Short mmCIF file of C-alpha atoms in Angstrom, two decimals:
data_model
loop_
_atom_site.label_atom_id
_atom_site.label_comp_id
_atom_site.label_asym_id
_atom_site.label_seq_id
_atom_site.Cartn_x
_atom_site.Cartn_y
_atom_site.Cartn_z
CA GLU A 1136 -99.10 158.73 -69.97
CA ASN A 1137 -101.88 156.87 -71.89
CA THR A 1138 -100.88 156.65 -75.56
CA PHE A 1139 -103.28 156.23 -78.59
CA LYS A 1140 -104.64 152.71 -79.21
CA ARG A 1141 -106.05 151.57 -82.50
CA VAL A 1142 -109.63 150.48 -82.26
CA ALA A 1143 -108.96 147.48 -84.51
CA ASP A 1144 -106.44 146.35 -81.91
CA ALA A 1145 -108.05 147.32 -78.60
CA PRO A 1146 -111.81 148.17 -79.04
CA LEU A 1147 -112.36 147.99 -75.29
CA THR A 1148 -110.90 150.32 -72.59
CA THR A 1149 -111.80 149.84 -68.76
CA PHE A 1150 -110.98 152.09 -65.88
CA SER A 1151 -112.12 153.13 -62.33
CA ILE A 1152 -113.54 156.40 -61.63
CA ASP A 1153 -111.18 158.82 -59.53
CA VAL A 1154 -112.93 161.45 -57.24
CA ASP A 1155 -109.77 162.40 -55.58
CA ARG A 1156 -108.85 166.06 -56.00
CA ALA A 1157 -105.45 166.28 -54.17
CA ALA A 1158 -103.25 166.65 -57.35
CA TYR A 1159 -104.71 170.10 -58.02
CA SER A 1160 -104.16 171.62 -54.59
CA ASN A 1161 -100.66 170.00 -54.62
CA VAL A 1162 -99.98 171.54 -58.08
CA ARG A 1163 -101.22 174.76 -56.79
CA ARG A 1164 -98.78 174.83 -53.85
CA PHE A 1165 -95.82 174.30 -56.25
CA LEU A 1166 -96.89 177.04 -58.56
CA ASN A 1167 -97.66 179.49 -55.68
CA ASP A 1168 -94.11 178.72 -54.40
CA GLY A 1169 -92.77 179.73 -57.82
CA LEU A 1170 -91.90 176.09 -58.84
CA MET A 1171 -93.14 173.97 -61.70
CA PRO A 1172 -94.62 170.75 -60.09
CA PRO A 1173 -92.82 167.45 -60.76
CA VAL A 1174 -94.53 165.51 -63.72
CA GLY A 1175 -95.52 162.74 -61.35
CA ALA A 1176 -97.72 165.01 -59.19
CA VAL A 1177 -99.65 166.22 -62.18
CA ARG A 1178 -102.51 163.67 -62.41
CA VAL A 1179 -104.68 165.32 -65.01
CA GLU A 1180 -107.99 163.78 -63.97
CA GLU A 1181 -107.75 164.94 -60.43
CA MET A 1182 -107.15 168.38 -61.69
CA ILE A 1183 -110.19 168.21 -63.93
CA ASN A 1184 -112.41 166.66 -61.00
CA TYR A 1185 -111.25 169.30 -58.64
CA PHE A 1186 -113.90 171.65 -59.90
CA HIS A 1187 -117.60 171.65 -59.52
CA TYR A 1188 -119.68 170.96 -62.53
CA ASP A 1189 -123.42 171.24 -62.95
CA TYR A 1190 -123.94 168.13 -65.07
CA THR A 1191 -127.56 166.79 -65.47
CA GLU A 1192 -128.97 165.38 -62.10
CA PRO A 1193 -129.98 161.70 -61.97
CA THR A 1194 -133.72 161.13 -62.04
CA GLY A 1195 -134.03 157.50 -62.34
CA ALA A 1196 -133.11 154.45 -60.25
CA HIS A 1197 -129.35 155.03 -60.55
CA PRO A 1198 -127.48 157.29 -57.95
CA PHE A 1199 -125.70 159.06 -60.71
CA GLU A 1200 -126.42 160.31 -64.25
CA VAL A 1201 -124.03 160.13 -67.28
CA GLY A 1202 -124.01 162.55 -70.27
CA SER A 1203 -121.60 162.96 -73.20
CA THR A 1204 -120.44 165.60 -75.71
CA VAL A 1205 -118.28 165.38 -78.90
CA VAL A 1206 -116.18 168.51 -79.79
CA ASP A 1207 -113.10 169.43 -81.68
CA SER A 1208 -109.90 169.22 -79.88
CA PRO A 1209 -108.43 172.72 -79.22
CA TRP A 1210 -104.92 171.46 -79.37
CA ASN A 1211 -105.09 168.97 -82.18
CA PRO A 1212 -107.57 170.29 -84.54
CA ASP A 1213 -107.94 167.16 -86.82
CA LEU A 1214 -108.99 165.14 -83.65
CA LYS A 1215 -111.98 165.11 -81.42
CA LEU A 1216 -112.58 165.09 -77.74
CA VAL A 1217 -115.39 162.91 -76.23
CA HIS A 1218 -116.28 164.40 -72.92
CA ILE A 1219 -118.08 162.07 -70.35
CA GLY A 1220 -119.66 163.51 -67.31
CA LEU A 1221 -121.02 161.72 -64.35
CA GLN A 1222 -123.26 163.51 -61.82
CA GLY A 1223 -123.94 162.06 -58.44
CA LYS A 1224 -127.16 162.60 -56.69
CA ARG A 1225 -127.22 165.58 -54.31
CA ILE A 1226 -128.68 164.97 -50.80
CA ASN A 1227 -129.67 167.61 -48.34
CA THR A 1228 -127.66 167.33 -45.08
CA ALA A 1229 -130.72 166.61 -43.00
CA GLU A 1230 -131.46 163.47 -45.34
CA LEU A 1231 -127.96 161.99 -44.95
CA PRO A 1232 -127.65 158.91 -42.76
CA PRO A 1233 -126.15 159.37 -39.28
CA SER A 1234 -122.46 159.45 -39.15
CA ASN A 1235 -120.04 157.62 -36.84
CA LEU A 1236 -116.74 159.33 -37.47
CA VAL A 1237 -113.31 158.96 -35.88
CA PHE A 1238 -110.92 161.82 -36.29
CA LEU A 1239 -107.34 160.31 -36.54
CA LEU A 1240 -105.04 163.18 -36.16
CA ASP A 1241 -101.23 163.04 -36.48
CA VAL A 1242 -99.74 165.21 -33.64
CA SER A 1243 -96.16 164.20 -34.13
CA GLY A 1244 -93.29 166.68 -34.18
CA SER A 1245 -93.32 167.06 -37.95
CA MET A 1246 -96.82 168.54 -37.70
CA SER A 1247 -95.86 171.70 -35.74
CA SER A 1248 -95.40 174.12 -38.52
CA SER A 1249 -98.29 176.65 -39.28
CA ASN A 1250 -99.56 174.87 -42.45
CA LYS A 1251 -99.96 171.58 -40.53
CA LEU A 1252 -101.41 171.08 -37.19
CA PRO A 1253 -102.85 174.66 -36.85
CA LEU A 1254 -104.46 174.25 -40.35
CA VAL A 1255 -105.78 170.72 -39.20
CA LYS A 1256 -107.47 172.35 -36.24
CA SER A 1257 -109.19 175.00 -38.38
CA ALA A 1258 -110.25 172.36 -40.89
CA PHE A 1259 -111.82 170.09 -38.31
CA ASN A 1260 -113.56 172.99 -36.59
CA LEU A 1261 -115.32 173.51 -39.76
CA LEU A 1262 -116.22 169.95 -40.09
CA VAL A 1263 -117.78 169.97 -36.42
CA ASP A 1264 -120.00 172.85 -37.53
CA GLN A 1265 -121.67 170.61 -40.22
CA LEU A 1266 -122.32 167.79 -37.58
CA ARG A 1267 -126.01 167.07 -36.50
CA PRO A 1268 -127.11 165.70 -33.01
CA GLU A 1269 -127.53 162.20 -34.61
CA ASP A 1270 -123.86 162.12 -35.78
CA GLN A 1271 -121.00 161.03 -33.40
CA VAL A 1272 -117.36 161.79 -33.30
CA ALA A 1273 -114.33 160.24 -31.53
CA ILE A 1274 -110.84 161.75 -31.61
CA VAL A 1275 -107.72 159.66 -31.68
CA VAL A 1276 -104.16 160.99 -31.92
CA TYR A 1277 -100.94 159.53 -32.65
CA ALA A 1278 -97.29 160.56 -31.92
CA GLY A 1279 -95.08 157.92 -30.57
CA ALA A 1280 -97.99 156.18 -28.78
CA ALA A 1281 -101.62 156.31 -29.89
CA GLY A 1282 -104.33 157.72 -27.52
CA MET A 1283 -107.91 158.40 -27.29
CA VAL A 1284 -108.48 162.21 -26.82
CA LEU A 1285 -112.29 162.03 -26.91
CA PRO A 1286 -114.62 158.84 -26.75
CA PRO A 1287 -117.66 159.04 -29.19
CA THR A 1288 -119.62 162.19 -28.66
CA SER A 1289 -122.62 163.66 -30.10
CA GLY A 1290 -122.52 166.21 -32.85
CA ALA A 1291 -124.61 168.29 -30.70
CA GLU A 1292 -121.73 168.88 -28.27
CA LYS A 1293 -119.75 171.13 -30.56
CA MET A 1294 -117.97 173.09 -27.86
CA LYS A 1295 -116.76 170.01 -26.35
CA LEU A 1296 -115.66 168.62 -29.76
CA LYS A 1297 -113.85 171.96 -30.65
CA GLU A 1298 -112.06 172.27 -27.32
CA ALA A 1299 -110.63 168.71 -27.62
CA ILE A 1300 -109.37 169.69 -31.13
CA ASN A 1301 -108.04 173.01 -30.23
CA ASN A 1302 -105.99 171.69 -27.24
CA LEU A 1303 -103.93 169.43 -29.34
CA ASN A 1304 -100.24 170.01 -29.48
CA ALA A 1305 -97.50 168.64 -31.86
CA GLY A 1306 -94.50 166.67 -30.42
CA GLY A 1307 -92.86 163.35 -30.50
CA SER A 1308 -92.12 160.82 -33.22
CA THR A 1309 -94.74 159.19 -35.10
CA ALA A 1310 -96.33 155.65 -35.09
CA GLY A 1311 -99.36 155.83 -37.49
CA GLY A 1312 -100.13 152.13 -37.58
CA ALA A 1313 -100.98 152.05 -33.79
CA GLY A 1314 -103.13 155.05 -34.22
CA ILE A 1315 -104.91 153.61 -37.20
CA LYS A 1316 -105.63 150.37 -35.24
CA LEU A 1317 -107.14 152.30 -32.46
CA ALA A 1318 -109.29 154.39 -34.72
CA TYR A 1319 -110.74 151.41 -36.44
CA LYS A 1320 -111.36 149.60 -33.04
CA THR A 1321 -113.18 152.68 -31.92
CA ALA A 1322 -115.26 153.02 -35.21
CA LEU A 1323 -116.37 149.25 -34.93
CA LYS A 1324 -117.29 149.54 -31.34
CA SER A 1325 -119.75 152.49 -32.04
CA PHE A 1326 -120.70 151.07 -35.46
CA ILE A 1327 -124.01 152.52 -36.83
CA GLU A 1328 -126.11 150.07 -38.88
CA GLY A 1329 -126.93 151.77 -42.20
CA GLY A 1330 -124.78 154.69 -41.14
CA ASN A 1331 -121.68 156.40 -42.36
CA ASN A 1332 -118.91 154.68 -40.53
CA ARG A 1333 -115.69 156.36 -41.31
CA VAL A 1334 -112.15 157.22 -40.14
CA VAL A 1335 -110.90 160.51 -41.20
CA LEU A 1336 -107.06 160.73 -41.12
CA ALA A 1337 -105.18 163.95 -41.05
CA THR A 1338 -101.37 163.81 -41.64
CA ASP A 1339 -98.37 165.16 -43.38
CA GLY A 1340 -97.76 161.64 -44.56
CA ASP A 1341 -94.48 161.50 -42.56
CA PHE A 1342 -95.21 158.55 -40.38
CA ASN A 1343 -93.82 155.14 -39.64
CA VAL A 1344 -96.63 152.83 -40.19
CA GLY A 1345 -96.09 150.61 -37.31
CA VAL A 1346 -98.10 147.81 -39.07
CA SER A 1347 -94.79 146.00 -40.18
CA SER A 1348 -95.16 147.35 -43.67
CA ASP A 1349 -97.08 149.37 -46.37
CA ALA A 1350 -98.67 146.23 -47.47
CA GLY A 1351 -99.70 145.22 -43.96
CA LEU A 1352 -101.27 148.64 -43.64
CA GLN A 1353 -103.11 148.31 -46.87
CA GLU A 1354 -104.51 144.82 -45.88
CA LEU A 1355 -105.72 146.24 -42.52
CA ILE A 1356 -107.55 149.02 -44.35
CA GLU A 1357 -109.14 146.49 -46.85
CA GLU A 1358 -110.29 144.18 -44.02
CA LYS A 1359 -111.91 147.15 -42.17
CA ARG A 1360 -113.54 148.35 -45.45
CA ASP A 1361 -115.16 145.09 -45.94
CA GLN A 1362 -116.40 145.36 -42.33
CA GLY A 1363 -118.10 148.63 -43.28
CA VAL A 1364 -115.73 151.31 -42.05
CA PHE A 1365 -114.19 153.39 -44.71
CA LEU A 1366 -111.20 155.65 -44.77
CA SER A 1367 -110.73 159.36 -45.99
CA VAL A 1368 -107.32 160.83 -45.99
CA LEU A 1369 -106.50 164.52 -45.86
CA GLY A 1370 -102.90 165.59 -46.58
CA PHE A 1371 -101.29 168.83 -44.87
CA GLY A 1372 -98.04 170.59 -45.27
CA MET A 1373 -95.06 169.73 -47.45
CA GLY A 1374 -91.63 168.42 -47.08
CA ASN A 1375 -91.92 164.61 -46.42
CA TYR A 1376 -95.56 164.57 -47.48
CA LYS A 1377 -96.12 161.17 -49.16
CA ASP A 1378 -98.53 162.03 -51.86
CA ASN A 1379 -98.77 158.68 -53.58
CA LYS A 1380 -98.88 156.64 -50.33
CA MET A 1381 -101.81 158.64 -48.91
CA GLU A 1382 -103.79 158.21 -52.30
CA VAL A 1383 -103.37 154.50 -52.11
CA LEU A 1384 -104.49 154.25 -48.46
CA ALA A 1385 -107.81 156.28 -49.30
CA ASP A 1386 -108.44 154.16 -52.42
CA LYS A 1387 -108.00 150.80 -50.42
CA GLY A 1388 -110.36 152.28 -47.75
CA ASN A 1389 -113.28 153.19 -50.19
CA GLY A 1390 -112.62 156.83 -49.25
CA ASN A 1391 -111.30 159.99 -51.01
CA TYR A 1392 -108.06 161.87 -50.65
CA ALA A 1393 -107.72 165.66 -50.69
CA TYR A 1394 -104.63 167.77 -50.15
CA ILE A 1395 -105.41 170.93 -47.93
CA ASP A 1396 -102.84 173.55 -48.46
CA ASN A 1397 -104.89 176.66 -46.95
CA PHE A 1398 -108.04 177.53 -45.21
CA MET A 1399 -110.11 177.99 -48.27
CA GLU A 1400 -109.34 174.52 -49.38
CA ALA A 1401 -110.40 173.21 -45.97
CA LYS A 1402 -113.80 175.08 -46.52
CA LYS A 1403 -114.16 173.62 -49.85
CA VAL A 1404 -113.70 169.95 -48.68
CA PHE A 1405 -115.57 170.24 -45.24
CA VAL A 1406 -118.31 172.77 -46.04
CA ASN A 1407 -118.96 173.19 -49.88
CA GLU A 1408 -118.36 169.55 -50.57
CA PHE A 1409 -119.45 168.13 -47.10
CA GLY A 1410 -121.68 165.35 -48.62
CA GLY A 1411 -119.39 164.29 -51.39
CA THR A 1412 -116.40 164.19 -48.89
CA LEU A 1413 -117.85 161.97 -46.20
CA PHE A 1414 -121.10 160.08 -47.85
CA THR A 1415 -120.67 157.46 -50.45
CA ILE A 1416 -123.65 156.92 -52.84
CA ALA A 1417 -122.15 154.35 -55.09
CA LYS A 1418 -119.04 152.34 -54.66
CA ASP A 1419 -116.82 150.30 -57.03
CA VAL A 1420 -117.71 152.44 -59.97
CA LYS A 1421 -116.21 151.28 -63.17
CA LEU A 1422 -116.46 152.37 -66.65
CA GLN A 1423 -115.88 150.25 -69.88
CA VAL A 1424 -115.96 151.86 -73.26
CA GLU A 1425 -116.36 150.02 -76.57
CA PHE A 1426 -115.48 152.05 -79.61
CA ASN A 1427 -117.10 151.55 -83.12
CA PRO A 1428 -114.29 150.83 -85.65
CA LYS A 1429 -116.53 152.28 -88.27
CA GLN A 1430 -116.46 155.63 -86.74
CA VAL A 1431 -113.25 155.82 -84.65
CA GLU A 1432 -109.74 154.93 -85.72
CA ALA A 1433 -107.89 155.33 -82.49
CA TYR A 1434 -108.40 156.89 -78.97
CA ARG A 1435 -106.51 157.77 -75.72
CA LEU A 1436 -107.84 158.44 -72.29
CA ILE A 1437 -106.57 161.76 -70.79
CA GLY A 1438 -105.33 160.83 -67.40
CA TYR A 1439 -106.46 157.89 -65.11
CA GLU A 1440 -103.13 156.29 -65.83
CA ASN A 1441 -103.14 154.60 -62.18
CA ARG A 1442 -106.93 153.85 -62.55
CA LYS A 1443 -106.70 151.47 -65.39
CA LEU A 1444 -108.33 147.97 -64.99
CA ASN A 1445 -108.11 144.91 -67.19
CA ASN A 1446 -111.22 144.49 -69.38
CA GLU A 1447 -112.23 141.32 -67.48
CA ASP A 1448 -112.21 143.25 -64.03
CA PHE A 1449 -115.36 145.16 -65.30
CA ASN A 1450 -117.57 142.18 -64.61
CA ASP A 1451 -115.73 141.04 -61.41
CA ASP A 1452 -117.58 142.24 -58.40
CA GLN A 1453 -114.41 141.27 -56.35
CA LYS A 1454 -112.40 143.90 -58.00
CA ASP A 1455 -112.13 147.23 -56.08
CA ALA A 1456 -112.88 150.56 -57.83
CA GLY A 1457 -113.32 154.07 -56.94
CA ASP A 1458 -116.41 155.43 -54.93
CA MET A 1459 -118.58 158.36 -55.62
CA GLY A 1460 -119.90 160.70 -52.98
CA ALA A 1461 -123.23 162.67 -52.65
CA GLY A 1462 -123.03 165.48 -55.21
CA HIS A 1463 -119.73 164.68 -56.69
CA SER A 1464 -119.20 165.04 -60.40
CA VAL A 1465 -116.70 162.89 -62.33
CA THR A 1466 -115.24 163.77 -65.79
CA ALA A 1467 -113.29 161.64 -68.26
CA ILE A 1468 -112.13 162.94 -71.55
CA TYR A 1469 -111.08 160.73 -74.53
CA GLU A 1470 -109.01 162.25 -77.41
CA VAL A 1471 -110.11 160.24 -80.48
CA VAL A 1472 -108.97 159.96 -84.19
CA PRO A 1473 -112.05 159.79 -86.39
CA ARG A 1474 -112.27 157.33 -89.03
CA GLY A 1475 -110.52 158.55 -92.21
CA VAL A 1476 -108.22 161.02 -90.32
CA THR A 1477 -104.40 160.45 -90.42
CA THR A 1478 -102.18 161.55 -87.69
CA ASP A 1479 -98.47 160.86 -86.64
CA TYR A 1480 -99.85 159.69 -83.18
CA VAL A 1481 -101.19 156.38 -84.90
CA LYS A 1482 -98.81 154.44 -87.05
CA ALA A 1483 -100.08 151.98 -89.83
CA VAL A 1484 -99.87 148.31 -89.42
CA ASP A 1485 -100.51 145.64 -91.96
CA ALA A 1486 -104.05 144.23 -92.36
CA LEU A 1487 -104.64 141.04 -90.33
CA LYS A 1488 -104.65 137.76 -92.16
CA TYR A 1489 -106.65 135.35 -89.91
CA GLN A 1490 -109.09 137.73 -88.08
CA LYS A 1491 -112.79 138.00 -89.31
CA THR A 1492 -114.15 141.58 -89.68
CA ASP A 1493 -117.84 140.60 -89.67
CA GLU A 1494 -119.88 143.78 -89.29
CA THR A 1495 -122.66 144.04 -86.85
CA LYS A 1496 -125.88 146.19 -87.24
CA ALA A 1497 -124.52 148.58 -84.51
CA SER A 1498 -121.11 149.09 -86.32
CA LYS A 1499 -123.04 150.58 -89.43
CA SER A 1500 -124.76 153.20 -87.12
CA ASP A 1501 -123.59 156.62 -86.28
CA GLU A 1502 -122.70 155.37 -82.68
CA TRP A 1503 -119.06 156.27 -81.72
CA MET A 1504 -118.88 154.41 -78.52
CA THR A 1505 -120.87 152.57 -75.87
CA VAL A 1506 -120.04 153.57 -72.28
CA LYS A 1507 -120.93 150.74 -69.86
CA LEU A 1508 -121.05 151.62 -66.20
CA ARG A 1509 -121.07 149.36 -63.02
CA TYR A 1510 -121.45 150.33 -59.56
CA LYS A 1511 -122.71 148.88 -56.17
CA GLN A 1512 -125.04 150.38 -53.56
CA PRO A 1513 -122.98 151.42 -50.54
CA ASP A 1514 -124.15 148.40 -48.56
CA ALA A 1515 -124.24 145.88 -51.46
CA ALA A 1516 -122.03 143.14 -52.73
CA THR A 1517 -123.46 142.73 -56.21
CA SER A 1518 -123.11 145.43 -59.00
CA VAL A 1519 -125.69 147.03 -61.18
CA LYS A 1520 -124.81 147.75 -64.96
CA PHE A 1521 -126.31 150.38 -67.25
CA GLU A 1522 -125.15 151.87 -70.63
CA HIS A 1523 -124.88 155.13 -72.28
CA ILE A 1524 -124.28 155.46 -76.23
CA VAL A 1525 -122.23 158.25 -77.54
CA ARG A 1526 -122.79 159.76 -80.92
CA PRO A 1527 -121.84 163.15 -82.28
CA GLY A 1528 -124.76 165.47 -82.16
CA LEU A 1529 -125.41 169.28 -82.68
CA GLU A 1530 -125.73 170.12 -79.07
CA GLU A 1531 -123.95 173.14 -77.92
CA ILE A 1532 -121.11 172.52 -75.48
CA ASN A 1533 -121.64 174.13 -72.31
CA ASN A 1534 -119.32 176.17 -70.00
CA ASP A 1535 -118.72 173.25 -67.64
CA ALA A 1536 -117.44 170.91 -70.43
CA GLN A 1537 -115.42 173.82 -72.00
CA PHE A 1538 -113.90 174.54 -68.76
CA SER A 1539 -112.95 171.02 -67.90
CA ILE A 1540 -111.24 170.95 -71.33
CA ALA A 1541 -109.23 174.00 -70.42
CA VAL A 1542 -108.04 172.20 -67.29
CA ALA A 1543 -107.15 169.08 -69.24
CA GLN A 1544 -105.04 171.21 -71.59
CA PHE A 1545 -103.36 172.80 -68.75
CA GLY A 1546 -102.45 169.43 -67.41
CA LEU A 1547 -100.98 168.43 -70.73
CA LEU A 1548 -98.71 171.47 -70.71
CA LEU A 1549 -97.57 171.01 -67.04
CA ARG A 1550 -96.59 167.40 -67.97
CA ASP A 1551 -95.00 168.58 -71.26
CA SER A 1552 -97.07 165.74 -72.82
CA GLU A 1553 -96.06 164.33 -76.17
CA PHE A 1554 -99.61 164.72 -77.19
CA LYS A 1555 -100.05 168.50 -76.31
CA GLY A 1556 -99.96 169.31 -79.97
CA GLN A 1557 -100.83 173.15 -80.30
CA ALA A 1558 -101.58 173.63 -76.58
CA SER A 1559 -100.50 176.85 -75.12
CA TYR A 1560 -101.00 178.74 -71.83
CA ASP A 1561 -102.48 181.53 -73.76
CA ALA A 1562 -105.04 179.10 -75.26
CA VAL A 1563 -106.00 177.66 -71.87
CA ILE A 1564 -106.47 181.24 -70.41
CA GLU A 1565 -108.61 182.31 -73.21
CA LEU A 1566 -110.83 179.05 -73.12
CA ALA A 1567 -111.03 179.33 -69.28
CA LYS A 1568 -112.10 182.81 -69.31
CA LYS A 1569 -114.67 182.19 -71.90
CA SER A 1570 -116.16 179.38 -69.98
CA LYS A 1571 -115.76 180.64 -66.29
CA GLY A 1572 -119.46 181.02 -65.93
CA ASP A 1573 -121.00 181.66 -62.39
CA ASP A 1574 -117.89 181.36 -60.35
CA GLU A 1575 -119.33 182.21 -56.95
CA GLU A 1576 -116.48 180.73 -54.79
CA GLY A 1577 -113.79 182.06 -57.17
CA TYR A 1578 -112.14 178.67 -57.94
CA ARG A 1579 -112.03 179.14 -61.74
CA ALA A 1580 -110.79 182.76 -61.29
CA GLU A 1581 -107.96 181.33 -59.13
CA PHE A 1582 -107.32 178.66 -61.91
CA ILE A 1583 -106.69 181.28 -64.41
CA LYS A 1584 -104.10 183.02 -62.05
CA LEU A 1585 -102.32 179.82 -61.79
CA VAL A 1586 -102.06 179.26 -65.47
CA LYS A 1587 -100.63 182.66 -65.68
CA ALA A 1588 -98.15 181.90 -63.08
CA ALA A 1589 -97.09 178.72 -64.80
CA ARG A 1590 -96.66 180.60 -68.09
CA LEU A 1591 -94.14 182.88 -66.22
CA ILE A 1592 -92.33 180.13 -64.51
CA ASP A 1593 -92.22 177.56 -67.32
CA ASN A 1594 -89.39 178.85 -69.48
CA ARG A 1595 -88.10 175.40 -70.60
CA THR A 1596 -89.07 173.53 -73.78
CA ALA A 1597 -88.90 170.01 -72.22
CA ARG A 1598 -89.51 168.92 -68.67
CA LYS A 1599 -88.63 165.17 -67.88
#
């Protein structure tokens, strides 16, 4: 878990965006089964980013907009939260580039249970319904040996695509590596210049990679990514489900990663968020924040523990980072100690003897921090940079920011964070109810039910 850093010691913090949402649906599965999730499964940023937020739409040259708000921390009243929201450009389906998709489906024996292959079929039928005539899909399966079920077929032939999906049966051992090689070979053979070329992998994660090693598999995925074929990963079922492994594969493949635990989640991923799931509008998106030591004593980033980058990585266009899909929103929340506030989270150190502390003009301003952002266009090798300045204002915090803060607080409780302060399940429920807003799909109402479930289940004071 990220700890507080003194601005005097570390004024810069750099990280990659994370548009994966799998942690939330995985946490939901545990709670619905009457179990507290393991701490390692609670990736707070993925829980926050699971929800749709109506942040300000981009209107300029960049494919996403950034906004910020400074508010009091509900769980540490002396501290502040800096809420940063990125909103990707929404694109009508008709305006999206043509897709060249390869469905890579795990049909091994471990996929036979009702929450695996049957749910895969339902999910991919939903995806087929979103396809247009200019899109094409091939279907590759793997179980012991890899095989082509359907060569590249137009999105107009929906009955043919659905029939191929619905006729699949589970059985046999798994050799995922052979399947992924065939999937990439198929995608490259039918590559669409300027299109969306992507392998969509569905698995319970219980496969022997067959590429000699995990490292070999990652290298293969990176190589094909650099050739223009991205990878999205969908996890199904439980048991041997390799959560971290699936996330790493998607990250290496410039794709996203979702965990589908029920039909409504399939609808969310393939219908409600179709563009964001399958169409990249900005790749290698990085944030670097510089804090003003005259305004901020210390800070910590909530979540993003496995997304941290070295500060020098920000300007390195060879360094891979997360990708943003059409219409996606991304949220990052910093907990900050304002200058002059004392807290047990930040221990005093002696003044430095040899360091100069010259003030700049900017340091004397009311600016709290500068957020620098870098991204590449989907087909570009060189990044674009722009900046956003954060200063506390009088703006009203909206429902979206409030709700994301409620989710962050819930994550701190599930992790039994040392920084949870006065956080409580009751406080999360109250804030979530107050900020539920127009919850047409019911996701926020479901969140409140999950918090109530966790309140009943979590009867221990410390969870390691």
